[in-house]
Amino acid sequence: MNPMSVCSSSSSSSGSWSSTKAWIVHGIVAGVAIAVAIGARVYLGPPKKFRSRVVGIIPARFASSRFQGKPLVKILGKPMIQRTWERAKLATTLDHVVIATDDEKIRDCCRSFGADVIMTSESCRNGTERCSEAIQKLEKKYDIVVNIQGDEPLIEPEIIDGIVKALQEAPDAVFSTAVTSLKLEDAFDPNRVKCVVDNSGYAIYFSRGLIPFNKSGKANPQFPYMLHLGIQSYDTRFLKIYPQLEPTPLQLEEDLEQLKVLENGYKMKVIKVDHEAHGVDTPEDVEKIESLMHERNLS
């Protein structure tokens, strides 16, 4: 027998077997991929918008250390909580808006102008915990909860819509919020919370102090410092576990609830908006708001 013919035959046989094995492997991989795809479709059901059901909750408490009874203070004749509620109702992404409170006076006031009210316990330590309790008392199920600060009577509906869409488009985040440009005169005001973000728009840190802080010890007029706007939204599943998370050192030191989110390793999406902050933190702020409303012919 010709040795070359044996070699040739063996080589041919080997090549054929390799080819066969390749087809078998490809077939298995393809089969697994199809099975996974079918299984995923069965599990997930028909395609739907991510985190599509959204509720806005306005937490309100009477016993504020800086401004007791703040939600009921009149701003050009209307309770501040009513003005916030009316603005929130204009947001197109919200399916429902409710007010969460532990105070009967606030409850009665809100029901008088047509708002839905959820009574929550006095033990809630902050607005996020009050939202967490309220969402569990609602009959309908929601994917996103927007925490709308009751002391922002001029909140823009577009900002509410913006943070909702940001959370819908960031599946790796459980929280979203908004910032705007910080005025230089507010640089060292501890009531004006500052924020820094990474290059992808996720929060790095929040502080009552000026951040970043340079070695000169002065605010840099050329640096784009960012002011945190109190409004924020959460994935509902995360919001339910938030109260179970122990208070964290940075959260306690700064007295900022969003730091507990970051310290526990969760991601927070931040959007920047063009908005002049008009929060009411002290009785003196009421006059400022009313003057601004007169300037803008707002009633």
Short mmCIF file of C-alpha atoms in Angstrom, two decimals:
data_model
loop_
_atom_site.label_atom_id
_atom_site.label_comp_id
_atom_site.label_asym_id
_atom_site.label_seq_id
_atom_site.Cartn_x
_atom_site.Cartn_y
_atom_site.Cartn_z
CA MET A 1 0.00 0.00 0.00
CA ASN A 2 1.20 3.47 -0.78
CA PRO A 3 2.10 5.15 2.55
CA MET A 4 1.03 8.47 1.10
CA SER A 5 -2.47 7.12 0.46
CA VAL A 6 -2.78 6.06 4.11
CA CYS A 7 -1.66 9.52 5.26
CA SER A 8 -3.99 11.17 2.85
CA SER A 9 -6.93 8.98 3.90
CA SER A 10 -6.20 9.56 7.59
CA SER A 11 -5.91 13.30 7.08
CA SER A 12 -9.14 13.39 5.11
CA SER A 13 -10.92 11.37 7.79
CA SER A 14 -9.56 13.63 10.53
CA GLY A 15 -10.64 16.75 8.69
CA SER A 16 -14.09 15.33 8.14
CA TRP A 17 -14.44 14.47 11.85
CA SER A 18 -13.26 17.97 12.88
CA SER A 19 -15.82 19.48 10.59
CA THR A 20 -18.51 17.22 12.02
CA LYS A 21 -17.56 18.16 15.59
CA ALA A 22 -17.71 21.85 14.69
CA TRP A 23 -21.20 21.45 13.32
CA ILE A 24 -22.27 19.57 16.44
CA VAL A 25 -20.88 22.31 18.72
CA HIS A 26 -22.52 25.04 16.65
CA GLY A 27 -25.77 23.11 16.74
CA ILE A 28 -25.66 22.79 20.52
CA VAL A 29 -24.82 26.47 21.00
CA ALA A 30 -27.60 27.53 18.65
CA GLY A 31 -30.04 25.23 20.41
CA VAL A 32 -29.15 26.64 23.81
CA ALA A 33 -29.47 30.20 22.52
CA ILE A 34 -32.91 29.48 21.09
CA ALA A 35 -34.00 27.79 24.31
CA VAL A 36 -32.77 30.72 26.39
CA ALA A 37 -34.53 33.19 24.13
CA ILE A 38 -37.78 31.25 24.31
CA GLY A 39 -37.45 30.87 28.06
CA ALA A 40 -36.75 34.55 28.53
CA ARG A 41 -39.75 35.49 26.44
CA VAL A 42 -41.98 33.16 28.45
CA TYR A 43 -40.57 34.60 31.73
CA LEU A 44 -40.69 38.25 30.74
CA GLY A 45 -43.91 38.07 28.79
CA PRO A 46 -44.70 40.40 25.89
CA PRO A 47 -42.39 43.43 25.41
CA LYS A 48 -43.34 46.41 27.57
CA LYS A 49 -41.92 49.76 28.59
CA PHE A 50 -39.36 49.49 31.38
CA ARG A 51 -40.65 50.81 34.73
CA SER A 52 -43.75 52.23 33.09
CA ARG A 53 -46.14 52.75 36.03
CA VAL A 54 -45.29 55.92 37.96
CA VAL A 55 -46.75 57.58 41.06
CA GLY A 56 -45.79 60.93 42.54
CA ILE A 57 -45.81 61.17 46.34
CA ILE A 58 -45.53 64.47 48.22
CA PRO A 59 -44.38 63.78 51.78
CA ALA A 60 -45.52 66.44 54.24
CA ARG A 61 -45.04 66.78 57.99
CA PHE A 62 -46.12 69.49 60.38
CA ALA A 63 -43.32 69.22 62.94
CA SER A 64 -40.37 70.70 61.06
CA SER A 65 -37.44 71.83 63.22
CA ARG A 66 -36.70 74.86 61.04
CA PHE A 67 -40.25 75.86 60.07
CA GLN A 68 -43.13 74.25 61.95
CA GLY A 69 -46.34 73.91 59.97
CA LYS A 70 -44.54 74.72 56.73
CA PRO A 71 -46.84 72.76 54.35
CA LEU A 72 -49.83 74.87 55.44
CA VAL A 73 -48.20 78.30 55.15
CA LYS A 74 -50.08 80.49 52.70
CA ILE A 75 -48.34 81.60 49.51
CA LEU A 76 -50.43 84.26 47.77
CA GLY A 77 -53.54 82.88 49.43
CA LYS A 78 -53.01 79.14 48.86
CA PRO A 79 -51.36 76.60 51.17
CA MET A 80 -47.88 75.77 49.94
CA ILE A 81 -48.70 72.04 49.77
CA GLN A 82 -51.58 72.84 47.40
CA ARG A 83 -49.31 74.81 45.08
CA THR A 84 -46.82 71.92 44.97
CA TRP A 85 -49.62 69.41 44.30
CA GLU A 86 -51.04 71.52 41.46
CA ARG A 87 -47.62 71.74 39.79
CA ALA A 88 -47.01 68.01 40.16
CA LYS A 89 -50.34 67.20 38.52
CA LEU A 90 -49.04 68.83 35.32
CA ALA A 91 -46.27 66.23 34.87
CA THR A 92 -47.08 63.91 31.95
CA THR A 93 -45.19 60.87 33.30
CA LEU A 94 -47.17 60.59 36.52
CA ASP A 95 -50.14 58.23 36.56
CA HIS A 96 -51.20 59.40 40.02
CA VAL A 97 -50.23 62.00 42.64
CA VAL A 98 -50.81 61.55 46.38
CA ILE A 99 -49.80 63.37 49.57
CA ALA A 100 -48.33 61.37 52.45
CA THR A 101 -48.55 62.89 55.92
CA ASP A 102 -48.72 62.03 59.61
CA ASP A 103 -50.72 65.12 60.55
CA GLU A 104 -54.51 65.44 60.58
CA LYS A 105 -54.45 69.19 59.91
CA ILE A 106 -52.43 68.63 56.73
CA ARG A 107 -54.71 65.71 55.76
CA ASP A 108 -57.87 67.80 56.14
CA CYS A 109 -56.38 70.74 54.25
CA CYS A 110 -55.28 68.55 51.34
CA ARG A 111 -58.61 66.78 51.05
CA SER A 112 -60.34 70.17 50.96
CA PHE A 113 -58.68 70.98 47.62
CA GLY A 114 -59.20 67.49 46.17
CA ALA A 115 -55.93 65.69 46.81
CA ASP A 116 -55.63 61.99 47.64
CA VAL A 117 -54.00 61.57 51.05
CA ILE A 118 -52.23 58.60 52.65
CA MET A 119 -51.72 58.72 56.41
CA THR A 120 -48.29 57.54 57.52
CA SER A 121 -46.69 57.03 60.92
CA GLU A 122 -44.88 59.69 62.93
CA SER A 123 -41.84 57.41 63.14
CA CYS A 124 -40.77 58.10 59.53
CA ARG A 125 -37.33 59.68 59.79
CA ASN A 126 -37.36 61.37 56.37
CA GLY A 127 -39.33 61.83 53.19
CA THR A 128 -37.99 58.65 51.62
CA GLU A 129 -39.23 56.49 54.48
CA ARG A 130 -42.59 58.23 54.32
CA CYS A 131 -42.80 57.44 50.59
CA SER A 132 -41.84 53.83 51.32
CA GLU A 133 -44.68 53.45 53.81
CA ALA A 134 -47.17 55.22 51.55
CA ILE A 135 -46.43 53.06 48.48
CA GLN A 136 -47.27 49.93 50.45
CA LYS A 137 -50.68 51.38 51.38
CA LEU A 138 -51.69 52.19 47.80
CA GLU A 139 -54.04 49.70 46.13
CA LYS A 140 -52.41 49.94 42.70
CA LYS A 141 -48.87 48.77 41.98
CA TYR A 142 -46.25 51.15 40.60
CA ASP A 143 -42.74 50.67 39.19
CA ILE A 144 -41.39 54.12 40.05
CA VAL A 145 -42.10 56.44 42.97
CA VAL A 146 -41.27 60.15 42.60
CA ASN A 147 -40.59 61.92 45.89
CA ILE A 148 -41.76 65.48 45.28
CA GLN A 149 -40.66 67.96 47.94
CA GLY A 150 -43.67 69.74 49.42
CA ASP A 151 -41.64 72.91 49.93
CA GLU A 152 -41.03 73.46 46.19
CA PRO A 153 -44.24 75.32 45.22
CA LEU A 154 -42.78 76.32 41.84
CA ILE A 155 -41.44 72.91 40.83
CA GLU A 156 -41.45 72.52 37.07
CA PRO A 157 -43.37 69.51 35.70
CA GLU A 158 -40.64 69.05 33.10
CA ILE A 159 -38.13 68.28 35.86
CA ILE A 160 -40.42 65.58 37.24
CA ASP A 161 -40.70 64.07 33.77
CA GLY A 162 -36.94 64.33 33.30
CA ILE A 163 -35.95 62.31 36.36
CA VAL A 164 -38.60 59.67 35.61
CA LYS A 165 -37.25 59.18 32.09
CA ALA A 166 -33.68 59.11 33.41
CA LEU A 167 -34.53 56.21 35.73
CA GLN A 168 -36.43 54.40 32.99
CA GLU A 169 -33.38 54.63 30.74
CA ALA A 170 -30.85 53.52 33.39
CA PRO A 171 -31.64 49.93 34.44
CA ASP A 172 -28.51 49.77 36.61
CA ALA A 173 -29.73 52.69 38.77
CA VAL A 174 -32.31 52.50 41.58
CA PHE A 175 -32.58 56.24 42.15
CA SER A 176 -32.59 59.41 40.04
CA THR A 177 -32.51 63.09 40.89
CA ALA A 178 -31.79 66.52 39.43
CA VAL A 179 -29.25 69.30 39.87
CA THR A 180 -28.94 72.83 38.60
CA SER A 181 -26.24 75.50 38.64
CA LEU A 182 -25.29 76.75 42.10
CA LYS A 183 -25.31 80.50 42.69
CA LEU A 184 -22.01 81.75 44.07
CA GLU A 185 -23.73 83.45 47.02
CA ASP A 186 -25.12 80.04 48.08
CA ALA A 187 -21.73 78.30 48.01
CA PHE A 188 -21.39 78.06 51.80
CA ASP A 189 -25.08 77.86 52.71
CA PRO A 190 -25.63 74.48 54.43
CA ASN A 191 -29.29 74.54 53.40
CA ARG A 192 -28.19 74.38 49.75
CA VAL A 193 -27.00 70.82 49.11
CA LYS A 194 -24.23 70.40 46.55
CA CYS A 195 -23.58 67.42 44.28
CA VAL A 196 -20.77 65.99 42.17
CA VAL A 197 -21.25 63.40 39.42
CA ASP A 198 -19.06 61.14 37.28
CA ASN A 199 -18.62 61.33 33.50
CA SER A 200 -21.60 59.03 32.94
CA GLY A 201 -24.01 61.16 34.97
CA TYR A 202 -24.07 59.05 38.14
CA ALA A 203 -23.82 60.65 41.57
CA ILE A 204 -20.48 60.52 43.38
CA TYR A 205 -21.36 62.52 46.49
CA PHE A 206 -23.72 65.07 48.07
CA SER A 207 -22.74 67.57 50.75
CA ARG A 208 -23.94 70.59 52.68
CA GLY A 209 -20.44 71.93 52.29
CA LEU A 210 -18.99 73.20 49.04
CA ILE A 211 -17.82 70.36 46.78
CA PRO A 212 -15.37 70.17 45.23
CA PHE A 213 -13.41 72.28 47.71
CA ASN A 214 -10.12 73.83 46.58
CA LYS A 215 -7.04 74.60 48.66
CA SER A 216 -7.65 78.35 48.56
CA GLY A 217 -10.71 77.86 50.75
CA LYS A 218 -12.77 80.09 48.47
CA ALA A 219 -15.43 79.39 45.89
CA ASN A 220 -14.08 79.46 42.33
CA PRO A 221 -16.29 81.71 40.16
CA GLN A 222 -15.22 79.74 37.08
CA PHE A 223 -16.17 76.29 38.41
CA PRO A 224 -19.62 74.84 37.53
CA TYR A 225 -20.77 73.88 41.04
CA MET A 226 -24.06 71.98 41.12
CA LEU A 227 -26.99 72.47 43.46
CA HIS A 228 -29.13 69.45 44.31
CA LEU A 229 -32.85 69.90 43.77
CA GLY A 230 -34.79 67.93 46.37
CA ILE A 231 -36.91 65.99 43.91
CA GLN A 232 -35.94 62.33 43.42
CA SER A 233 -37.37 59.09 42.06
CA TYR A 234 -36.84 55.47 43.08
CA ASP A 235 -37.33 52.00 41.73
CA THR A 236 -40.24 50.73 43.87
CA ARG A 237 -38.50 47.47 44.74
CA PHE A 238 -35.55 49.41 46.13
CA LEU A 239 -37.79 51.83 48.00
CA LYS A 240 -39.35 48.94 49.90
CA ILE A 241 -35.98 47.83 51.28
CA TYR A 242 -34.62 51.34 51.92
CA PRO A 243 -36.00 51.63 55.48
CA GLN A 244 -34.35 48.29 56.35
CA LEU A 245 -30.89 49.67 55.53
CA GLU A 246 -29.08 50.85 58.63
CA PRO A 247 -28.21 54.57 58.84
CA THR A 248 -24.71 55.17 57.49
CA PRO A 249 -21.91 57.40 58.84
CA LEU A 250 -21.94 59.90 55.96
CA GLN A 251 -25.72 60.08 55.97
CA LEU A 252 -25.76 60.88 59.68
CA GLU A 253 -22.92 63.39 59.51
CA GLU A 254 -24.39 65.36 56.57
CA ASP A 255 -28.03 64.63 57.45
CA LEU A 256 -28.69 63.70 53.81
CA GLU A 257 -30.80 60.62 53.15
CA GLN A 258 -29.45 60.05 49.63
CA LEU A 259 -26.00 59.30 51.04
CA LYS A 260 -27.32 56.06 52.54
CA VAL A 261 -28.09 54.96 48.99
CA LEU A 262 -24.56 55.66 47.79
CA GLU A 263 -22.85 54.23 50.88
CA ASN A 264 -24.65 50.94 50.32
CA GLY A 265 -23.28 50.72 46.78
CA TYR A 266 -26.41 51.57 44.80
CA LYS A 267 -26.26 53.75 41.67
CA MET A 268 -28.02 57.07 41.32
CA LYS A 269 -28.64 58.80 37.99
CA VAL A 270 -28.43 62.59 37.95
CA ILE A 271 -29.75 64.98 35.31
CA LYS A 272 -28.83 68.65 35.05
CA VAL A 273 -31.62 71.15 34.44
CA ASP A 274 -31.90 74.89 34.03
CA HIS A 275 -33.89 75.82 37.10
CA GLU A 276 -33.72 78.58 39.68
CA ALA A 277 -34.28 76.82 43.00
CA HIS A 278 -37.19 78.20 45.02
CA GLY A 279 -37.43 75.91 48.01
CA VAL A 280 -38.98 77.20 51.23
CA ASP A 281 -36.63 76.36 54.12
CA THR A 282 -37.36 79.27 56.48
CA PRO A 283 -40.22 81.76 57.04
CA GLU A 284 -38.12 84.39 55.25
CA ASP A 285 -38.25 82.33 52.04
CA VAL A 286 -42.03 82.79 51.76
CA GLU A 287 -41.69 86.49 50.97
CA LYS A 288 -39.04 85.71 48.35
CA ILE A 289 -41.35 83.20 46.65
CA GLU A 290 -44.27 85.62 46.63
CA SER A 291 -42.11 88.40 45.16
CA LEU A 292 -40.93 86.06 42.43
CA MET A 293 -44.50 84.99 41.64
CA HIS A 294 -45.54 88.65 41.34
CA GLU A 295 -42.65 89.24 38.93
CA ARG A 296 -43.77 86.30 36.80
CA ASN A 297 -47.47 87.11 37.02
CA LEU A 298 -48.18 83.77 38.69
CA SER A 299 -51.32 83.52 40.77
#
